[in-house]
Structure formats: structure tokens, C-alpha cells
């Protein structure tokens, strides 16, 4: 039976492309209308895995994803991050088959805000005359472009294929190192590390610090003490009360390793609470 994969859709989105990169062409792909729906589809067993965007190398974190990890919903408690997927983001100008043949003929460009931020320089140089209109996703921008013979959308090759459209221009992104990192989530227990690869794991945790002077320094000192390299640290409002924050931290190691287990114990003493979100091979 084919795996069922929930992703932030519709079909042809970059998350769809990342899902296909991770799980291949034989999986069954279930598009959702929002990032929260991906989490709930995985938590409720409607999908074997969910995949969500986590951060872009140009625009930073996807806050909708971070905020889902802070949501105090018991239904989501069993979810673990079990893999990450890196996808090079190549933005294209997509038009209907009978649409504009030249850039000068494009009167309207549909865009998702992330795509606009990544392609703003190109658009200013090449389509300054065109009106810009926001769409809910890159897939939706392609779909809308297919319905308007004077318009174009910004999206990937997969979106063009899904909607039977034509690529008018490619490599719209302003930087050639444009990548997005996606996380794979599932209601599965934390995997035991392969002994030979124990040092090649990344672990993600979320914690709430105590309201006292030096609280954040105390946290970072624990990682220094146990020689655990932090790859990422970021704060987000807890959405529980004003000026209360959660911290997301990723570091090299696996919770089953002795030094990581010891660090987690010390972090428990230094914080209000700490939760392991997952561990995966790099």
C-alpha cells in the first residue's frame, strides 16, 4: 500500500515538490489548504507523514510552522520531526499556453509573498510595468495565470506541469543560493540512533525559560558544557500570555547519547519545561 503524504498545497507547490523528492512518485499525496491541516492530518492518521516548510535561506523562518509546535493541543503531542528535506528554489514566470509570448505582453503577475520577496529585483528590472496581485500559494498563482491570457504567475516547474502551462522565463530568484528546508512529521516514537551514525543526528527541542536574569545564558552554557553544537536558535511568542516566548533550538546529537541525555536533564532544571521535537539523520 502506498504511503500517504500530507503537504501544504495545492498540487504543484514547492512543498509538493519537496514531498516528491523525499518519498518518490509512488506515494499518495494529499494537498491541504494550510500548514495546521498538515499537522492534524498526520496526527489523526489521515496521512502516514506530513511535510511542512520550515525556513528559507533568503527569507528566514516560516512562522506558521514554528507556531504549530507551540500549540498546546494534546492531539498533536505524539508528533515527532523525523526527517528534513532541502530543496533548491527555482522560480519561473508561468503563463497559459496561449498567454503572453514576450515579457512586455504581461500585464498582471500573480505571486505568493515569499516568491515576491525572492524575485523582487528581477520583477523590478523586467516587469516594472505589470500590476502585482497576491495569491494564497505559488500553485494558486500559476492556476490563476492559466485563467488570464494577459497574466503570469510565479512558481516552479511542477506547478506548470500540473496546470498545463508554459514557462516564459526561468531563474527569477535574486540569489542562486535560494533554498527552503522542509520538515517531515509523523506520530511515531523517537527513533533509536544507528550506533555508527550517532554523531550525525540533529535534534530539535522547544523550551520555555525562567523569568530571571541570565536565563538564556544558562541555557546556552549547557550546550557549551557538553560540547553540543547549536545549529539554530529562535524565539516565538507563546500565544499563551503577553511577552511570553518559546525558544526553538537545533543541535548536533541524539537524545540517546549520554552527553545529550545529561544536557537534557540540566536543561530541565534550568527551564520551565523542555520538549524534544524530534531527531533525524543529517
PDB file of C-alpha atoms in Angstrom:
ATOM      1  CA  UNK A   1       0.000   0.000   0.000  1.00  0.00           C
ATOM      2  CA  UNK A   2       1.333   3.404  -0.969  1.00  0.00           C
ATOM      3  CA  UNK A   3       2.347   5.838   1.745  1.00  0.00           C
ATOM      4  CA  UNK A   4       0.006   8.769   2.248  1.00  0.00           C
ATOM      5  CA  UNK A   5       1.794  12.107   2.486  1.00  0.00           C
ATOM      6  CA  UNK A   6       0.020  15.295   3.578  1.00  0.00           C
ATOM      7  CA  UNK A   7       1.583  18.519   2.362  1.00  0.00           C
ATOM      8  CA  UNK A   8       0.809  22.228   2.202  1.00  0.00           C
ATOM      9  CA  UNK A   9      -0.814  22.516  -1.200  1.00  0.00           C
ATOM     10  CA  UNK A  10      -2.402  22.798  -3.620  1.00  0.00           C
ATOM     11  CA  UNK A  11      -0.759  20.464  -6.122  1.00  0.00           C
ATOM     12  CA  UNK A  12       2.352  21.933  -7.683  1.00  0.00           C
ATOM     13  CA  UNK A  13       3.538  23.849  -4.608  1.00  0.00           C
ATOM     14  CA  UNK A  14       7.180  23.777  -3.553  1.00  0.00           C
ATOM     15  CA  UNK A  15       6.128  21.658  -0.564  1.00  0.00           C
ATOM     16  CA  UNK A  16       4.603  19.176  -3.021  1.00  0.00           C
ATOM     17  CA  UNK A  17       7.912  19.152  -4.891  1.00  0.00           C
ATOM     18  CA  UNK A  18       9.838  18.556  -1.643  1.00  0.00           C
ATOM     19  CA  UNK A  19       7.462  15.744  -0.706  1.00  0.00           C
ATOM     20  CA  UNK A  20       8.060  14.038  -4.037  1.00  0.00           C
ATOM     21  CA  UNK A  21      11.805  14.438  -3.571  1.00  0.00           C
ATOM     22  CA  UNK A  22      11.582  12.689  -0.188  1.00  0.00           C
ATOM     23  CA  UNK A  23       9.004   9.973  -0.881  1.00  0.00           C
ATOM     24  CA  UNK A  24       9.150   9.406  -4.642  1.00  0.00           C
ATOM     25  CA  UNK A  25       6.489   9.082  -7.351  1.00  0.00           C
ATOM     26  CA  UNK A  26       4.625   6.070  -5.938  1.00  0.00           C
ATOM     27  CA  UNK A  27       3.360   7.751  -2.750  1.00  0.00           C
ATOM     28  CA  UNK A  28      -0.167   9.127  -2.487  1.00  0.00           C
ATOM     29  CA  UNK A  29      -0.025  12.888  -1.990  1.00  0.00           C
ATOM     30  CA  UNK A  30      -2.747  14.708  -0.048  1.00  0.00           C
ATOM     31  CA  UNK A  31      -2.783  18.507  -0.509  1.00  0.00           C
ATOM     32  CA  UNK A  32      -4.046  20.636   2.361  1.00  0.00           C
ATOM     33  CA  UNK A  33      -5.162  24.259   2.481  1.00  0.00           C
ATOM     34  CA  UNK A  34      -2.907  25.255   5.374  1.00  0.00           C
ATOM     35  CA  UNK A  35       0.110  24.251   7.438  1.00  0.00           C
ATOM     36  CA  UNK A  36      -2.044  23.412  10.512  1.00  0.00           C
ATOM     37  CA  UNK A  37      -4.033  20.969   8.392  1.00  0.00           C
ATOM     38  CA  UNK A  38      -0.810  19.077   7.607  1.00  0.00           C
ATOM     39  CA  UNK A  39      -0.110  18.671  11.332  1.00  0.00           C
ATOM     40  CA  UNK A  40      -3.611  17.417  12.070  1.00  0.00           C
ATOM     41  CA  UNK A  41      -3.683  15.058   9.079  1.00  0.00           C
ATOM     42  CA  UNK A  42      -0.510  13.391  10.368  1.00  0.00           C
ATOM     43  CA  UNK A  43      -1.667  13.398  14.000  1.00  0.00           C
ATOM     44  CA  UNK A  44      -5.045  11.834  13.176  1.00  0.00           C
ATOM     45  CA  UNK A  45      -3.616   9.108  10.958  1.00  0.00           C
ATOM     46  CA  UNK A  46      -5.162  10.543   7.812  1.00  0.00           C
ATOM     47  CA  UNK A  47      -1.616  10.521   6.407  1.00  0.00           C
ATOM     48  CA  UNK A  48       1.462   8.464   7.259  1.00  0.00           C
ATOM     49  CA  UNK A  49       3.639  11.569   7.166  1.00  0.00           C
ATOM     50  CA  UNK A  50       3.239  15.304   6.829  1.00  0.00           C
ATOM     51  CA  UNK A  51       5.714  17.716   5.300  1.00  0.00           C
ATOM     52  CA  UNK A  52       5.860  21.441   6.034  1.00  0.00           C
ATOM     53  CA  UNK A  53       8.213  24.307   5.126  1.00  0.00           C
ATOM     54  CA  UNK A  54      10.481  25.364   7.998  1.00  0.00           C
ATOM     55  CA  UNK A  55      12.781  28.093   6.700  1.00  0.00           C
ATOM     56  CA  UNK A  56      14.071  29.754   3.560  1.00  0.00           C
ATOM     57  CA  UNK A  57      17.708  30.751   3.113  1.00  0.00           C
ATOM     58  CA  UNK A  58      16.685  34.252   1.991  1.00  0.00           C
ATOM     59  CA  UNK A  59      13.502  34.995   3.937  1.00  0.00           C
ATOM     60  CA  UNK A  60      14.094  33.094   7.170  1.00  0.00           C
ATOM     61  CA  UNK A  61      11.650  31.046   9.211  1.00  0.00           C
ATOM     62  CA  UNK A  62       8.133  30.035   8.275  1.00  0.00           C
ATOM     63  CA  UNK A  63       6.375  31.276  11.401  1.00  0.00           C
ATOM     64  CA  UNK A  64       3.196  29.265  10.768  1.00  0.00           C
ATOM     65  CA  UNK A  65       5.229  26.066  11.190  1.00  0.00           C
ATOM     66  CA  UNK A  66       7.035  27.260  14.310  1.00  0.00           C
ATOM     67  CA  UNK A  67       3.746  28.314  15.883  1.00  0.00           C
ATOM     68  CA  UNK A  68       2.231  24.878  15.338  1.00  0.00           C
ATOM     69  CA  UNK A  69       4.927  23.380  17.556  1.00  0.00           C
ATOM     70  CA  UNK A  70       3.860  25.751  20.353  1.00  0.00           C
ATOM     71  CA  UNK A  71       0.150  24.925  20.063  1.00  0.00           C
ATOM     72  CA  UNK A  72      -0.987  23.323  23.358  1.00  0.00           C
ATOM     73  CA  UNK A  73      -3.167  20.680  21.743  1.00  0.00           C
ATOM     74  CA  UNK A  74      -2.939  17.110  23.141  1.00  0.00           C
ATOM     75  CA  UNK A  75      -3.912  15.804  19.707  1.00  0.00           C
ATOM     76  CA  UNK A  76      -0.551  16.997  18.381  1.00  0.00           C
ATOM     77  CA  UNK A  77       1.560  15.750  21.287  1.00  0.00           C
ATOM     78  CA  UNK A  78       2.644  12.485  19.646  1.00  0.00           C
ATOM     79  CA  UNK A  79       4.076  14.154  16.519  1.00  0.00           C
ATOM     80  CA  UNK A  80       7.828  13.987  16.021  1.00  0.00           C
ATOM     81  CA  UNK A  81      10.080  15.515  13.388  1.00  0.00           C
ATOM     82  CA  UNK A  82      11.708  12.551  11.679  1.00  0.00           C
ATOM     83  CA  UNK A  83      13.499  13.994   8.623  1.00  0.00           C
ATOM     84  CA  UNK A  84      14.401  17.198   6.837  1.00  0.00           C
ATOM     85  CA  UNK A  85      14.428  17.947   3.115  1.00  0.00           C
ATOM     86  CA  UNK A  86      16.403  20.693   1.391  1.00  0.00           C
ATOM     87  CA  UNK A  87      15.045  21.985  -1.903  1.00  0.00           C
ATOM     88  CA  UNK A  88      16.715  24.474  -4.218  1.00  0.00           C
ATOM     89  CA  UNK A  89      14.076  27.049  -5.087  1.00  0.00           C
ATOM     90  CA  UNK A  90      13.958  27.951  -8.781  1.00  0.00           C
ATOM     91  CA  UNK A  91      11.243  30.488  -9.522  1.00  0.00           C
ATOM     92  CA  UNK A  92       9.710  30.693 -13.001  1.00  0.00           C
ATOM     93  CA  UNK A  93       7.360  33.052 -14.781  1.00  0.00           C
ATOM     94  CA  UNK A  94       4.444  30.836 -15.809  1.00  0.00           C
ATOM     95  CA  UNK A  95       1.787  31.672 -18.409  1.00  0.00           C
ATOM     96  CA  UNK A  96      -1.087  29.960 -20.213  1.00  0.00           C
ATOM     97  CA  UNK A  97      -0.263  28.108 -23.409  1.00  0.00           C
ATOM     98  CA  UNK A  98      -1.976  30.908 -25.379  1.00  0.00           C
ATOM     99  CA  UNK A  99      -0.774  33.595 -22.971  1.00  0.00           C
ATOM    100  CA  UNK A 100       1.943  36.244 -23.355  1.00  0.00           C
ATOM    101  CA  UNK A 101       4.818  35.433 -25.706  1.00  0.00           C
ATOM    102  CA  UNK A 102       7.008  38.311 -24.527  1.00  0.00           C
ATOM    103  CA  UNK A 103       7.600  39.944 -21.154  1.00  0.00           C
ATOM    104  CA  UNK A 104       6.197  43.204 -22.496  1.00  0.00           C
ATOM    105  CA  UNK A 105       2.822  41.484 -23.008  1.00  0.00           C
ATOM    106  CA  UNK A 106       2.445  40.548 -19.335  1.00  0.00           C
ATOM    107  CA  UNK A 107       0.020  42.972 -17.697  1.00  0.00           C
ATOM    108  CA  UNK A 108      -0.523  41.208 -14.361  1.00  0.00           C
ATOM    109  CA  UNK A 109       1.653  38.953 -12.173  1.00  0.00           C
ATOM    110  CA  UNK A 110       0.157  36.693  -9.504  1.00  0.00           C
ATOM    111  CA  UNK A 111       2.526  35.972  -6.646  1.00  0.00           C
ATOM    112  CA  UNK A 112       2.834  34.434  -3.200  1.00  0.00           C
ATOM    113  CA  UNK A 113       4.546  36.816  -0.725  1.00  0.00           C
ATOM    114  CA  UNK A 114       7.551  34.500  -0.281  1.00  0.00           C
ATOM    115  CA  UNK A 115       8.011  34.301  -4.052  1.00  0.00           C
ATOM    116  CA  UNK A 116       7.715  38.070  -4.411  1.00  0.00           C
ATOM    117  CA  UNK A 117      10.388  38.604  -1.755  1.00  0.00           C
ATOM    118  CA  UNK A 118      12.716  36.195  -3.532  1.00  0.00           C
ATOM    119  CA  UNK A 119      12.205  37.727  -7.003  1.00  0.00           C
ATOM    120  CA  UNK A 120      11.660  41.419  -6.310  1.00  0.00           C
ATOM    121  CA  UNK A 121      14.820  42.571  -8.074  1.00  0.00           C
ATOM    122  CA  UNK A 122      14.061  40.578 -11.233  1.00  0.00           C
ATOM    123  CA  UNK A 123      10.499  41.888 -11.343  1.00  0.00           C
ATOM    124  CA  UNK A 124      11.646  45.494 -10.945  1.00  0.00           C
ATOM    125  CA  UNK A 125      14.117  45.078 -13.810  1.00  0.00           C
ATOM    126  CA  UNK A 126      11.872  43.146 -16.190  1.00  0.00           C
ATOM    127  CA  UNK A 127       8.204  43.685 -15.304  1.00  0.00           C
ATOM    128  CA  UNK A 128       8.037  47.130 -13.732  1.00  0.00           C
ATOM    129  CA  UNK A 129       5.064  47.888 -15.977  1.00  0.00           C
ATOM    130  CA  UNK A 130       2.974  44.944 -14.703  1.00  0.00           C
ATOM    131  CA  UNK A 131       0.437  45.022 -11.890  1.00  0.00           C
ATOM    132  CA  UNK A 132       1.123  42.661  -8.966  1.00  0.00           C
ATOM    133  CA  UNK A 133      -1.617  40.658  -7.250  1.00  0.00           C
ATOM    134  CA  UNK A 134      -1.184  38.374  -4.245  1.00  0.00           C
ATOM    135  CA  UNK A 135      -2.229  34.702  -4.319  1.00  0.00           C
ATOM    136  CA  UNK A 136      -2.518  32.174  -1.490  1.00  0.00           C
ATOM    137  CA  UNK A 137       0.304  29.951  -2.795  1.00  0.00           C
ATOM    138  CA  UNK A 138       2.690  29.579  -5.715  1.00  0.00           C
ATOM    139  CA  UNK A 139       0.388  26.870  -7.072  1.00  0.00           C
ATOM    140  CA  UNK A 140      -2.578  29.203  -6.902  1.00  0.00           C
ATOM    141  CA  UNK A 141      -0.618  31.941  -8.685  1.00  0.00           C
ATOM    142  CA  UNK A 142       0.067  29.501 -11.527  1.00  0.00           C
ATOM    143  CA  UNK A 143      -3.560  28.379 -11.614  1.00  0.00           C
ATOM    144  CA  UNK A 144      -4.791  31.990 -11.823  1.00  0.00           C
ATOM    145  CA  UNK A 145      -2.289  32.773 -14.570  1.00  0.00           C
ATOM    146  CA  UNK A 146      -3.706  29.907 -16.588  1.00  0.00           C
ATOM    147  CA  UNK A 147      -7.111  31.597 -16.492  1.00  0.00           C
ATOM    148  CA  UNK A 148      -5.911  35.011 -17.701  1.00  0.00           C
ATOM    149  CA  UNK A 149      -4.235  35.335 -21.100  1.00  0.00           C
ATOM    150  CA  UNK A 150      -2.627  38.654 -20.120  1.00  0.00           C
ATOM    151  CA  UNK A 151      -1.226  37.421 -16.815  1.00  0.00           C
ATOM    152  CA  UNK A 152       1.655  35.373 -15.450  1.00  0.00           C
ATOM    153  CA  UNK A 153       2.314  33.564 -12.197  1.00  0.00           C
ATOM    154  CA  UNK A 154       5.484  32.886 -10.236  1.00  0.00           C
ATOM    155  CA  UNK A 155       6.085  29.228  -9.419  1.00  0.00           C
ATOM    156  CA  UNK A 156       8.027  26.050 -10.060  1.00  0.00           C
ATOM    157  CA  UNK A 157       8.185  23.655 -12.997  1.00  0.00           C
ATOM    158  CA  UNK A 158       5.895  21.226 -11.177  1.00  0.00           C
ATOM    159  CA  UNK A 159       3.142  23.863 -10.990  1.00  0.00           C
ATOM    160  CA  UNK A 160       3.465  24.488 -14.720  1.00  0.00           C
ATOM    161  CA  UNK A 161       3.154  20.756 -15.382  1.00  0.00           C
ATOM    162  CA  UNK A 162       0.189  20.326 -13.020  1.00  0.00           C
ATOM    163  CA  UNK A 163      -1.841  23.071 -14.719  1.00  0.00           C
ATOM    164  CA  UNK A 164      -0.688  22.569 -18.308  1.00  0.00           C
ATOM    165  CA  UNK A 165       1.071  25.927 -18.506  1.00  0.00           C
ATOM    166  CA  UNK A 166       4.146  27.314 -20.257  1.00  0.00           C
ATOM    167  CA  UNK A 167       7.311  28.798 -18.757  1.00  0.00           C
ATOM    168  CA  UNK A 168       8.025  32.248 -20.173  1.00  0.00           C
ATOM    169  CA  UNK A 169      11.158  32.955 -18.103  1.00  0.00           C
ATOM    170  CA  UNK A 170      13.181  30.995 -15.569  1.00  0.00           C
ATOM    171  CA  UNK A 171      15.621  31.650 -12.704  1.00  0.00           C
ATOM    172  CA  UNK A 172      13.715  34.669 -11.413  1.00  0.00           C
ATOM    173  CA  UNK A 173      15.164  34.406  -7.895  1.00  0.00           C
ATOM    174  CA  UNK A 174      17.588  37.177  -6.951  1.00  0.00           C
ATOM    175  CA  UNK A 175      20.124  34.804  -5.351  1.00  0.00           C
ATOM    176  CA  UNK A 176      21.393  31.494  -6.676  1.00  0.00           C
ATOM    177  CA  UNK A 177      21.656  30.025  -3.152  1.00  0.00           C
ATOM    178  CA  UNK A 178      17.896  30.207  -2.587  1.00  0.00           C
ATOM    179  CA  UNK A 179      16.863  27.068  -0.691  1.00  0.00           C
ATOM    180  CA  UNK A 180      13.978  26.049   1.535  1.00  0.00           C
ATOM    181  CA  UNK A 181      14.237  23.475   4.298  1.00  0.00           C
ATOM    182  CA  UNK A 182      11.196  21.295   4.967  1.00  0.00           C
ATOM    183  CA  UNK A 183      10.439  19.087   7.974  1.00  0.00           C
ATOM    184  CA  UNK A 184       8.786  15.677   7.845  1.00  0.00           C
ATOM    185  CA  UNK A 185       6.469  14.975  10.793  1.00  0.00           C
ATOM    186  CA  UNK A 186       4.735  11.800  11.933  1.00  0.00           C
ATOM    187  CA  UNK A 187       3.080  10.363  15.076  1.00  0.00           C
ATOM    188  CA  UNK A 188       5.938   7.987  15.734  1.00  0.00           C
ATOM    189  CA  UNK A 189       8.189   7.427  18.745  1.00  0.00           C
ATOM    190  CA  UNK A 190      11.663   8.924  18.592  1.00  0.00           C
ATOM    191  CA  UNK A 191      13.829   6.579  16.508  1.00  0.00           C
ATOM    192  CA  UNK A 192      16.808   4.903  18.165  1.00  0.00           C
ATOM    193  CA  UNK A 193      20.076   6.054  16.550  1.00  0.00           C
ATOM    194  CA  UNK A 194      22.223   3.760  14.470  1.00  0.00           C
ATOM    195  CA  UNK A 195      25.350   3.355  16.571  1.00  0.00           C
ATOM    196  CA  UNK A 196      27.704   4.152  13.710  1.00  0.00           C
ATOM    197  CA  UNK A 197      25.780   7.291  12.832  1.00  0.00           C
ATOM    198  CA  UNK A 198      25.019   8.565  16.337  1.00  0.00           C
ATOM    199  CA  UNK A 199      27.153  11.650  15.778  1.00  0.00           C
ATOM    200  CA  UNK A 200      25.369  12.555  12.551  1.00  0.00           C
ATOM    201  CA  UNK A 201      21.970  13.289  14.049  1.00  0.00           C
ATOM    202  CA  UNK A 202      20.251  16.614  14.502  1.00  0.00           C
ATOM    203  CA  UNK A 203      17.899  17.039  17.453  1.00  0.00           C
ATOM    204  CA  UNK A 204      15.243  19.758  17.711  1.00  0.00           C
ATOM    205  CA  UNK A 205      13.884  20.911  21.043  1.00  0.00           C
ATOM    206  CA  UNK A 206      11.469  23.568  22.270  1.00  0.00           C
ATOM    207  CA  UNK A 207      11.683  25.136  25.721  1.00  0.00           C
ATOM    208  CA  UNK A 208      10.377  27.919  27.929  1.00  0.00           C
ATOM    209  CA  UNK A 209      12.948  29.793  30.002  1.00  0.00           C
ATOM    210  CA  UNK A 210      12.511  31.033  33.547  1.00  0.00           C
ATOM    211  CA  UNK A 211      11.855  34.735  34.056  1.00  0.00           C
ATOM    212  CA  UNK A 212      15.157  35.685  35.650  1.00  0.00           C
ATOM    213  CA  UNK A 213      18.404  37.477  34.823  1.00  0.00           C
ATOM    214  CA  UNK A 214      20.814  35.278  32.843  1.00  0.00           C
ATOM    215  CA  UNK A 215      18.221  32.640  31.977  1.00  0.00           C
ATOM    216  CA  UNK A 216      19.159  32.452  28.297  1.00  0.00           C
ATOM    217  CA  UNK A 217      22.879  32.447  29.117  1.00  0.00           C
ATOM    218  CA  UNK A 218      22.291  29.489  31.449  1.00  0.00           C
ATOM    219  CA  UNK A 219      20.677  27.584  28.564  1.00  0.00           C
ATOM    220  CA  UNK A 220      23.468  28.209  26.077  1.00  0.00           C
ATOM    221  CA  UNK A 221      26.057  27.332  28.747  1.00  0.00           C
ATOM    222  CA  UNK A 222      24.595  23.820  28.990  1.00  0.00           C
ATOM    223  CA  UNK A 223      25.322  23.231  25.303  1.00  0.00           C
ATOM    224  CA  UNK A 224      28.846  24.574  25.720  1.00  0.00           C
ATOM    225  CA  UNK A 225      29.450  22.352  28.756  1.00  0.00           C
ATOM    226  CA  UNK A 226      28.525  19.185  26.866  1.00  0.00           C
ATOM    227  CA  UNK A 227      30.161  20.293  23.595  1.00  0.00           C
ATOM    228  CA  UNK A 228      26.883  20.221  21.669  1.00  0.00           C
ATOM    229  CA  UNK A 229      26.938  22.448  18.606  1.00  0.00           C
ATOM    230  CA  UNK A 230      23.773  24.549  18.253  1.00  0.00           C
ATOM    231  CA  UNK A 231      22.803  24.964  14.606  1.00  0.00           C
ATOM    232  CA  UNK A 232      19.808  27.177  15.211  1.00  0.00           C
ATOM    233  CA  UNK A 233      18.069  29.122  17.976  1.00  0.00           C
ATOM    234  CA  UNK A 234      14.952  31.197  17.537  1.00  0.00           C
ATOM    235  CA  UNK A 235      12.183  32.616  19.712  1.00  0.00           C
ATOM    236  CA  UNK A 236       8.460  32.880  19.042  1.00  0.00           C
ATOM    237  CA  UNK A 237       5.619  34.284  21.149  1.00  0.00           C
ATOM    238  CA  UNK A 238       3.964  31.525  23.169  1.00  0.00           C
ATOM    239  CA  UNK A 239       0.469  32.857  22.352  1.00  0.00           C
ATOM    240  CA  UNK A 240      -0.442  31.992  25.951  1.00  0.00           C
ATOM    241  CA  UNK A 241       0.193  35.403  27.534  1.00  0.00           C
ATOM    242  CA  UNK A 242       1.785  38.728  26.632  1.00  0.00           C
ATOM    243  CA  UNK A 243       5.572  38.838  26.268  1.00  0.00           C
ATOM    244  CA  UNK A 244       6.000  35.131  26.915  1.00  0.00           C
ATOM    245  CA  UNK A 245       8.272  33.308  24.460  1.00  0.00           C
ATOM    246  CA  UNK A 246       9.224  29.811  23.402  1.00  0.00           C
ATOM    247  CA  UNK A 247      12.706  29.008  22.142  1.00  0.00           C
ATOM    248  CA  UNK A 248      13.449  26.549  19.348  1.00  0.00           C
ATOM    249  CA  UNK A 249      16.915  25.039  19.306  1.00  0.00           C
ATOM    250  CA  UNK A 250      18.541  22.548  16.933  1.00  0.00           C
ATOM    251  CA  UNK A 251      21.873  20.919  17.729  1.00  0.00           C
ATOM    252  CA  UNK A 252      24.102  18.062  16.631  1.00  0.00           C
ATOM    253  CA  UNK A 253      23.462  14.843  18.551  1.00  0.00           C
ATOM    254  CA  UNK A 254      20.740  12.368  19.530  1.00  0.00           C
ATOM    255  CA  UNK A 255      18.825  12.171  22.839  1.00  0.00           C
ATOM    256  CA  UNK A 256      20.023   8.591  23.328  1.00  0.00           C
ATOM    257  CA  UNK A 257      23.653   9.715  23.535  1.00  0.00           C
ATOM    258  CA  UNK A 258      24.892  10.060  27.151  1.00  0.00           C
ATOM    259  CA  UNK A 259      26.072  13.666  26.812  1.00  0.00           C
ATOM    260  CA  UNK A 260      22.797  14.702  25.195  1.00  0.00           C
ATOM    261  CA  UNK A 261      20.754  12.939  27.882  1.00  0.00           C
ATOM    262  CA  UNK A 262      22.785  14.713  30.552  1.00  0.00           C
ATOM    263  CA  UNK A 263      22.315  18.050  28.818  1.00  0.00           C
ATOM    264  CA  UNK A 264      18.552  17.487  28.598  1.00  0.00           C
ATOM    265  CA  UNK A 265      18.446  16.818  32.340  1.00  0.00           C
ATOM    266  CA  UNK A 266      20.273  20.053  33.109  1.00  0.00           C
ATOM    267  CA  UNK A 267      18.042  21.956  30.706  1.00  0.00           C
ATOM    268  CA  UNK A 268      15.018  20.601  32.591  1.00  0.00           C
ATOM    269  CA  UNK A 269      16.434  22.114  35.767  1.00  0.00           C
ATOM    270  CA  UNK A 270      17.153  25.473  34.096  1.00  0.00           C
ATOM    271  CA  UNK A 271      13.808  25.891  32.279  1.00  0.00           C
ATOM    272  CA  UNK A 272      10.089  25.923  32.967  1.00  0.00           C
ATOM    273  CA  UNK A 273       9.845  22.949  30.620  1.00  0.00           C
ATOM    274  CA  UNK A 274      11.683  21.423  27.674  1.00  0.00           C
ATOM    275  CA  UNK A 275      10.347  19.154  24.935  1.00  0.00           C
ATOM    276  CA  UNK A 276      12.193  17.121  22.303  1.00  0.00           C
ATOM    277  CA  UNK A 277      10.525  17.714  18.913  1.00  0.00           C
ATOM    278  CA  UNK A 278      12.474  15.066  17.024  1.00  0.00           C
ATOM    279  CA  UNK A 279      15.810  13.738  15.874  1.00  0.00           C
ATOM    280  CA  UNK A 280      16.921  12.819  12.365  1.00  0.00           C
ATOM    281  CA  UNK A 281      19.980  11.901  10.342  1.00  0.00           C
ATOM    282  CA  UNK A 282      21.663  14.867   8.706  1.00  0.00           C
TER     283      UNK A 282
END
